[in-house]
Amino acid sequence: MSDWRSTPCVERHKEFLENLITTLIDCTFESVSRENPVLRWREPGHLRDIINLNLQEEPRNQDCLLEVATKVFKYSVKTGHPYFMNQLFSGLDPYGLAGQWLTDALNCSVYTYEVAPVLTLMESTVITKLLSMFYKDENGTTIGDGLFCPGGSFANGTAINLARFWFRKKVQYNKNIPSMKLVLFTSEDAHYSISKWGNVCDIEVVLIKTDDYGRMDVSDLRFNILEVQKKRNYPFCVTATAGTTVLGAFDPLIEIADTCQEFGMWLHVDAAWGGGLVFSKKHNVLLRGIQRADSILFNPHKLLAVPQQCSLLLSKHKSIFKEAHSKEAPYLFQKDKFYSRDLDVGDKYLQCGRRPDVLKFWFMWQAKGTSGFEKHVDHLMKLSALFKEEVEKRDGFKLVTEPCFINVCFWFIPPYLRIQNSVNDYKKRLNEVAPKLKEKMIKRGSLMINYQPLHEKPNFFRFVIQNSGVNIEDILYVFDEMENLGESM
């Protein structure tokens, strides 16, 4: 019988959901077990044979759906596995997972207080707390406002749009300004979303040189600002980075803030990766000067291991989100509601329908406390330092540059390349090592660690970690596994 109604029924669905939940709980613990692989690699054609992905006219029965769910888990990458170090997210936090399950059970959208009363207050609580950690005025008072965004790239785009709005408002009485080209500056190692949003917002993006550690060159920034002014265009924004994607570099925020102040420019800091350091009294020195930014992107789903996805955009300008975005749609934001209109937060967002990403973050914060996040971050930094020391000790491993954050970038050099002077086309051959070694580890399912080129450098591996379930033995395993796979190359 067709089961087409979209509402749960005890007689039809309780046993099915209980079986599915049991399966999900089993999968949760299986996915983080070191006895199981990070993934079971199958070629696309084989995978389509294993899982029937086709959509058909008639429904499948519940037993079939449970079987499919099991296969989806079996052949997917286990991002919570201790040996998954491939992206700037990892881990499977039990409290974050619980918050995520609760989020999906509610299936709520946060735009008006009447449909999301608890979640509206929860968002306000978390945003206010984060503002107190990033922004305070000279009297120690928390300032600003914030948004939850569907990913860091979207938050970067929103920040660029805010900067453009702020600029236009500032110069609205100057009739010559609108004909000028708006120009944004960011480092050549900044996230690619900046350049994408430059196209969307119809602004020019100038890439600034970086030093050997991946940090923005402030002298080159000043030179390019002056060049733009000579062309009678308008430098309106600098996007700095606190934790670049590849090297984990932190731009010199104080010097950049001074430059922005001098030229009257908006400063946005992309701290998607490094923003979690704000929880660590030991390591938050890397964020010095971030409080001077007009806007800050922070992704708890990265360093803090909150489940995907959880991103925030904070600004020290209290009313700018509402000024830039509000349209007061009368079918949502009626003026004659029986409660305060300030509780309807949706009008300050670019989105309309929006998941309550706050719930999993709030749930984790409740379970761990601020001190728990601090211990988590400090543990990751300790493991990163250990990894760097191990690279320096072992034959066949070489640092790309001295790390300042969690990212440890290195080359694995197989035996046949270790006598560099006797090998023709050394850089070309070294460039081929990482892709071949990555293929071996993927097909074996034993490890996932990413590689990339950068500028003129041949392909190298990038160690990153967000999973505080990883221990010292896991770090040593990475080296042993890479040596085992690479010795025969």
XYZ file of C-alpha atoms in Angstrom:
489
model
C 0.000 0.000 0.000
C 1.300 3.436 -0.918
C 2.570 5.384 2.113
C 2.348 8.882 0.708
C 1.140 10.993 3.629
C 3.841 13.189 5.161
C 3.121 12.598 8.825
C 4.430 9.923 11.226
C 1.963 7.235 12.248
C 2.626 4.948 15.206
C 1.243 1.863 13.463
C 3.224 2.381 10.257
C 6.377 4.192 11.246
C 7.348 3.656 14.893
C 9.089 0.307 14.386
C 10.770 1.560 11.208
C 12.146 4.660 12.938
C 13.251 2.662 15.979
C 15.150 0.257 13.707
C 16.683 3.153 11.814
C 17.752 4.896 15.021
C 19.334 1.663 16.255
C 21.205 1.431 12.977
C 22.346 5.063 13.244
C 23.624 4.555 16.791
C 25.551 1.453 15.700
C 26.940 3.399 12.731
C 28.024 6.232 15.009
C 30.370 4.016 16.987
C 31.493 1.954 14.018
C 32.468 5.109 12.138
C 35.048 6.178 14.735
C 36.550 2.750 15.391
C 40.201 2.381 14.461
C 39.419 -1.242 13.574
C 37.332 -0.056 10.618
C 38.558 1.753 7.508
C 38.077 5.445 6.882
C 36.244 4.475 3.706
C 35.561 1.455 1.514
C 36.550 2.692 -1.924
C 34.514 1.502 -4.898
C 34.618 2.760 -8.463
C 31.473 4.738 -9.479
C 30.083 1.947 -11.697
C 30.538 -0.630 -8.948
C 28.939 1.683 -6.393
C 25.875 2.086 -8.611
C 25.594 -1.702 -8.760
C 25.789 -1.978 -4.967
C 23.245 0.783 -4.262
C 20.293 1.208 -6.598
C 20.229 4.986 -6.942
C 17.495 5.049 -9.574
C 14.158 6.687 -8.788
C 11.103 4.641 -9.693
C 7.372 5.080 -10.044
C 6.366 2.799 -7.169
C 7.565 3.065 -3.536
C 10.111 0.760 -1.911
C 9.206 -1.049 1.314
C 10.680 -0.177 4.695
C 13.047 -3.165 4.834
C 14.535 -2.027 1.538
C 14.988 1.497 2.896
C 16.762 0.175 5.993
C 19.054 -1.876 3.782
C 19.828 1.176 1.647
C 20.577 3.251 4.762
C 23.078 0.628 5.907
C 24.798 0.626 2.509
C 24.926 4.413 2.360
C 26.788 4.384 5.653
C 29.060 1.484 4.688
C 30.398 3.057 1.517
C 30.571 6.686 2.633
C 33.621 8.439 4.048
C 33.717 8.351 7.858
C 34.602 11.968 8.636
C 34.564 11.246 12.373
C 37.283 8.596 12.008
C 40.583 9.423 13.760
C 42.416 8.907 10.450
C 40.276 11.378 8.477
C 42.459 14.493 8.245
C 41.461 15.530 4.746
C 39.485 18.742 5.226
C 39.097 21.630 7.636
C 36.356 19.700 9.416
C 36.400 16.326 11.125
C 35.201 14.516 14.197
C 31.818 13.207 15.314
C 30.958 14.903 18.569
C 28.230 12.989 20.456
C 26.599 16.141 21.834
C 26.783 17.913 18.504
C 25.205 14.843 16.914
C 22.429 14.870 19.502
C 21.811 18.547 18.777
C 21.745 17.806 15.056
C 19.192 15.026 15.519
C 17.048 17.367 17.610
C 17.383 20.040 14.924
C 16.126 17.652 12.240
C 13.268 16.406 14.419
C 12.078 20.009 14.854
C 12.488 20.808 11.124
C 12.197 24.471 11.961
C 13.023 27.702 10.178
C 14.236 30.684 12.174
C 12.789 33.939 10.935
C 9.896 34.820 13.246
C 9.616 34.314 16.990
C 6.183 32.738 16.674
C 7.515 29.702 14.751
C 10.841 29.370 16.612
C 10.584 30.916 20.088
C 13.220 28.794 21.846
C 15.629 28.795 18.917
C 15.332 32.574 18.441
C 16.381 33.158 22.046
C 19.098 30.510 21.713
C 20.586 32.293 18.689
C 20.550 35.600 20.533
C 22.316 34.022 23.510
C 25.101 32.446 21.432
C 25.651 35.519 19.244
C 25.817 37.802 22.290
C 28.317 35.501 23.983
C 30.551 35.348 20.902
C 30.383 39.116 20.473
C 31.619 39.460 24.057
C 34.610 37.281 23.125
C 35.485 39.099 19.886
C 34.200 42.672 20.387
C 34.198 45.066 23.302
C 34.349 48.853 23.269
C 36.835 50.903 25.310
C 34.565 50.566 28.377
C 34.483 46.783 28.134
C 30.891 46.760 26.857
C 29.901 44.149 24.284
C 29.017 45.718 20.940
C 27.749 44.612 17.557
C 25.427 42.000 16.106
C 25.691 38.702 14.262
C 24.134 36.230 11.851
C 24.231 32.487 11.325
C 25.123 31.764 7.694
C 24.938 28.654 5.467
C 28.723 28.236 5.283
C 31.770 30.440 5.371
C 31.691 31.304 1.681
C 28.202 32.771 2.053
C 29.339 34.686 5.142
C 32.266 36.156 3.188
C 29.866 37.272 0.476
C 27.538 38.834 3.015
C 30.451 40.724 4.557
C 31.522 42.065 1.163
C 27.964 43.220 0.509
C 27.880 44.920 3.929
C 31.131 46.703 3.121
C 29.705 47.879 -0.185
C 26.525 49.083 1.559
C 28.566 50.878 4.224
C 30.708 52.573 1.567
C 27.736 53.751 -0.475
C 26.025 55.114 2.605
C 29.205 56.960 3.578
C 29.591 58.656 0.208
C 25.945 58.978 -0.854
C 26.216 62.762 -1.138
C 29.269 62.637 -3.437
C 27.863 62.466 -6.968
C 31.206 61.454 -8.489
C 31.703 58.306 -6.395
C 29.042 55.987 -7.948
C 30.821 56.053 -11.316
C 34.066 54.842 -9.733
C 35.046 51.196 -9.655
C 34.938 49.661 -6.179
C 38.070 47.655 -5.341
C 38.588 45.021 -2.657
C 41.964 43.706 -1.519
C 42.761 40.245 -0.198
C 45.809 38.013 -0.098
C 46.749 35.639 -2.903
C 46.305 32.801 -0.385
C 42.825 33.909 0.758
C 39.798 31.689 0.289
C 38.595 31.523 -3.309
C 35.099 32.613 -2.263
C 36.366 36.200 -2.061
C 37.070 36.305 -5.798
C 33.758 34.579 -6.558
C 31.821 37.176 -4.574
C 33.751 39.903 -6.340
C 32.039 38.743 -9.529
C 28.631 38.563 -7.856
C 28.938 42.036 -6.309
C 30.524 43.580 -9.424
C 33.671 44.738 -7.689
C 37.314 44.362 -8.615
C 39.397 42.042 -6.421
C 43.141 42.727 -6.161
C 45.276 39.864 -4.822
C 48.076 40.973 -2.505
C 51.401 39.165 -2.286
C 52.147 36.900 0.671
C 55.419 36.150 2.438
C 57.038 32.719 2.818
C 54.651 31.904 5.675
C 51.519 32.815 3.700
C 50.847 36.159 5.436
C 49.641 39.223 3.569
C 52.405 41.666 2.665
C 51.215 45.000 4.092
C 53.718 46.972 2.000
C 52.260 45.449 -1.154
C 48.761 46.186 0.172
C 49.582 49.877 0.620
C 51.244 50.048 -2.802
C 48.161 48.609 -4.504
C 45.757 50.878 -2.613
C 47.691 53.906 -3.829
C 47.730 52.539 -7.388
C 43.958 52.130 -7.309
C 43.542 55.694 -6.093
C 45.767 56.954 -8.941
C 43.318 55.359 -11.386
C 40.498 57.281 -9.654
C 38.875 54.081 -8.467
C 37.854 53.517 -4.861
C 39.548 51.096 -2.432
C 36.698 50.275 -0.055
C 37.487 46.949 1.678
C 40.289 44.639 2.786
C 39.581 40.995 3.525
C 42.248 39.573 5.828
C 42.559 35.930 6.827
C 43.060 34.376 10.255
C 44.062 30.853 9.305
C 44.490 30.379 5.554
C 43.218 27.157 4.032
C 46.556 25.655 3.036
C 49.335 27.041 5.236
C 47.146 28.168 8.150
C 48.654 31.659 7.998
C 47.416 34.617 10.049
C 47.621 37.957 8.293
C 49.105 40.837 10.376
C 45.751 42.156 11.549
C 46.989 45.166 13.522
C 48.985 46.557 10.593
C 46.123 45.876 8.193
C 43.654 47.553 10.570
C 45.936 50.595 10.718
C 45.967 50.718 6.909
C 42.183 50.419 6.687
C 41.791 53.201 9.242
C 44.170 55.430 7.316
C 42.367 54.992 3.998
C 38.827 54.799 5.389
C 38.215 51.177 4.371
C 36.095 48.361 5.772
C 38.101 45.502 7.327
C 36.673 41.993 7.134
C 38.525 39.096 8.761
C 37.907 35.592 7.461
C 38.545 33.631 10.671
C 36.530 30.635 9.498
C 39.428 28.338 10.365
C 41.327 30.200 13.071
C 38.454 31.845 14.919
C 38.103 28.972 17.374
C 41.359 30.081 18.987
C 39.311 32.745 20.764
C 38.439 29.988 23.261
C 42.098 29.381 24.185
C 43.834 31.697 26.631
C 47.150 30.173 25.565
C 46.778 30.500 21.791
C 44.350 33.391 21.194
C 47.359 35.690 20.773
C 47.268 34.675 17.094
C 44.042 36.691 16.821
C 45.567 39.944 18.118
C 43.878 42.919 16.486
C 40.783 41.030 15.319
C 38.572 43.246 17.507
C 39.329 46.133 15.131
C 37.619 44.374 12.218
C 34.294 45.692 10.973
C 33.173 42.101 10.396
C 34.428 38.644 11.342
C 33.606 35.234 9.877
C 33.857 32.328 12.339
C 33.040 28.671 11.559
C 32.471 26.547 14.694
C 32.156 23.506 12.396
C 35.887 23.791 11.703
C 38.207 24.110 14.680
C 35.523 23.384 17.308
C 34.223 20.273 15.477
C 30.563 21.315 15.586
C 28.660 19.163 13.026
C 28.366 20.557 9.496
C 27.469 23.229 9.032
C 27.723 26.059 11.530
C 28.996 29.492 10.449
C 28.608 32.960 11.893
C 29.217 36.471 10.641
C 29.767 39.030 13.388
C 30.001 42.812 13.023
C 30.826 45.596 15.444
C 28.158 47.726 13.732
C 24.990 46.988 15.697
C 22.379 47.978 13.124
C 24.094 47.322 9.802
C 22.492 43.943 9.092
C 19.027 45.410 9.421
C 19.917 48.556 7.485
C 21.463 46.596 4.611
C 18.978 43.731 4.377
C 15.599 44.626 5.847
C 12.572 44.691 3.514
C 9.783 44.250 6.118
C 7.815 41.694 4.080
C 4.236 42.119 5.436
C 3.362 38.405 5.263
C 6.107 37.586 7.798
C 7.046 40.735 9.675
C 3.659 42.288 10.423
C 3.769 45.509 12.414
C 0.772 44.682 14.611
C 1.979 41.447 16.247
C 1.195 40.782 19.884
C 4.909 40.530 20.826
C 7.914 42.795 20.276
C 8.908 43.035 16.610
C 12.572 42.905 17.653
C 12.089 39.191 18.268
C 11.516 38.581 14.541
C 15.159 38.326 13.516
C 14.618 37.031 9.985
C 14.459 40.401 8.269
C 18.149 41.130 8.956
C 19.138 37.967 7.057
C 19.620 37.588 3.310
C 17.952 34.186 3.543
C 14.314 33.592 4.291
C 13.980 29.920 5.208
C 16.918 28.992 7.437
C 18.009 25.973 9.477
C 18.619 26.548 13.198
C 22.331 25.693 13.057
C 22.677 27.190 16.524
C 21.119 24.190 18.286
C 24.008 21.723 17.847
C 26.555 24.413 18.801
C 24.550 25.469 21.862
C 24.060 21.823 22.875
C 27.820 21.171 22.677
C 28.563 24.343 24.618
C 26.160 23.246 27.350
C 27.778 19.812 27.544
C 31.406 20.980 27.493
C 31.355 24.507 28.841
C 33.679 27.211 27.575
C 36.497 25.434 29.410
C 35.822 22.251 27.444
C 36.235 24.056 24.124
C 39.481 25.523 25.455
C 40.833 22.061 26.331
C 39.754 20.808 22.906
C 41.624 23.606 21.081
C 44.743 23.265 23.249
C 44.822 19.504 22.618
C 44.703 20.055 18.856
C 47.516 22.600 19.008
C 49.614 20.182 21.065
C 49.117 17.379 18.543
C 50.008 19.732 15.698
C 53.281 20.653 17.407
C 54.015 16.962 17.880
C 53.311 16.284 14.205
C 55.719 19.050 13.182
C 58.437 17.620 15.446
C 57.931 14.185 13.930
C 58.286 15.579 10.383
C 61.624 17.079 11.371
C 62.866 13.843 12.942
C 61.984 11.337 10.231
C 63.873 10.592 7.043
C 61.783 11.161 3.954
C 59.650 13.943 5.451
C 60.340 17.648 4.923
C 58.497 20.774 6.049
C 57.208 23.122 3.359
C 57.349 26.072 5.755
C 57.451 26.651 9.487
C 53.846 26.290 10.746
C 52.222 28.824 13.071
C 48.892 27.065 13.515
C 47.477 23.551 13.206
C 48.323 23.192 9.504
C 51.577 21.290 9.048
C 52.515 21.195 5.367
C 55.140 18.666 4.324
C 56.540 16.572 1.534
C 56.928 12.822 1.712
C 60.037 11.996 -0.284
C 60.263 8.336 -1.326
C 63.675 6.602 -1.205
C 64.437 7.028 -4.911
C 64.190 10.848 -4.584
C 66.164 11.301 -1.380
C 69.455 11.877 -3.166
C 68.217 15.019 -4.861
C 71.339 15.849 -6.862
C 71.294 12.484 -8.649
C 67.697 12.738 -9.871
C 66.701 14.490 -13.076
C 63.491 16.571 -13.038
C 63.397 16.428 -9.230
C 60.517 18.894 -8.753
C 58.449 17.231 -11.473
C 58.907 13.824 -9.888
C 58.235 15.143 -6.401
C 55.026 16.721 -7.714
C 53.843 13.230 -8.761
C 54.417 11.619 -5.359
C 51.476 13.033 -3.369
C 48.740 12.119 -5.888
C 50.045 8.545 -6.175
C 50.391 8.141 -2.423
C 46.913 9.618 -1.877
C 45.473 7.059 -4.321
C 47.101 4.239 -2.363
C 45.730 5.378 0.980
C 42.243 5.998 -0.434
C 41.995 2.561 -2.084
C 43.294 0.914 1.053
C 40.942 2.987 3.208
C 43.646 3.441 5.824
C 44.048 7.218 5.878
C 42.749 10.422 4.302
C 45.081 13.419 4.270
C 44.894 16.110 1.612
C 47.532 17.423 -0.778
C 47.862 20.444 -3.042
C 50.415 22.607 -4.877
C 50.944 26.235 -3.878
C 52.468 28.875 -6.132
C 55.703 27.323 -7.493
C 55.874 24.562 -4.905
C 55.255 20.964 -6.054
C 52.394 18.963 -4.500
C 52.678 18.568 -0.735
C 50.554 17.088 2.033
C 48.666 19.210 4.576
C 48.071 17.817 8.046
C 45.061 19.385 9.772
C 43.054 18.174 12.723
C 39.830 19.145 14.497
C 39.015 15.805 16.135
C 40.146 15.877 19.770
C 39.565 12.119 19.927
C 42.855 11.782 18.058
C 45.823 10.859 20.271
C 49.611 10.640 20.042
C 49.475 7.043 18.791
C 47.274 8.195 15.894
C 49.862 10.806 14.933
C 52.580 8.155 14.835
C 50.266 5.901 12.831
C 50.026 8.560 10.091
C 53.778 8.547 9.629
C 54.073 4.776 9.759
C 51.254 4.324 7.241
C 52.687 6.870 4.822
C 56.094 5.233 5.060
C 54.605 1.777 4.474
C 52.675 2.958 1.427
C 55.458 5.120 0.076
C 58.586 3.038 0.537
C 57.868 0.945 -2.554
C 57.176 3.894 -4.834
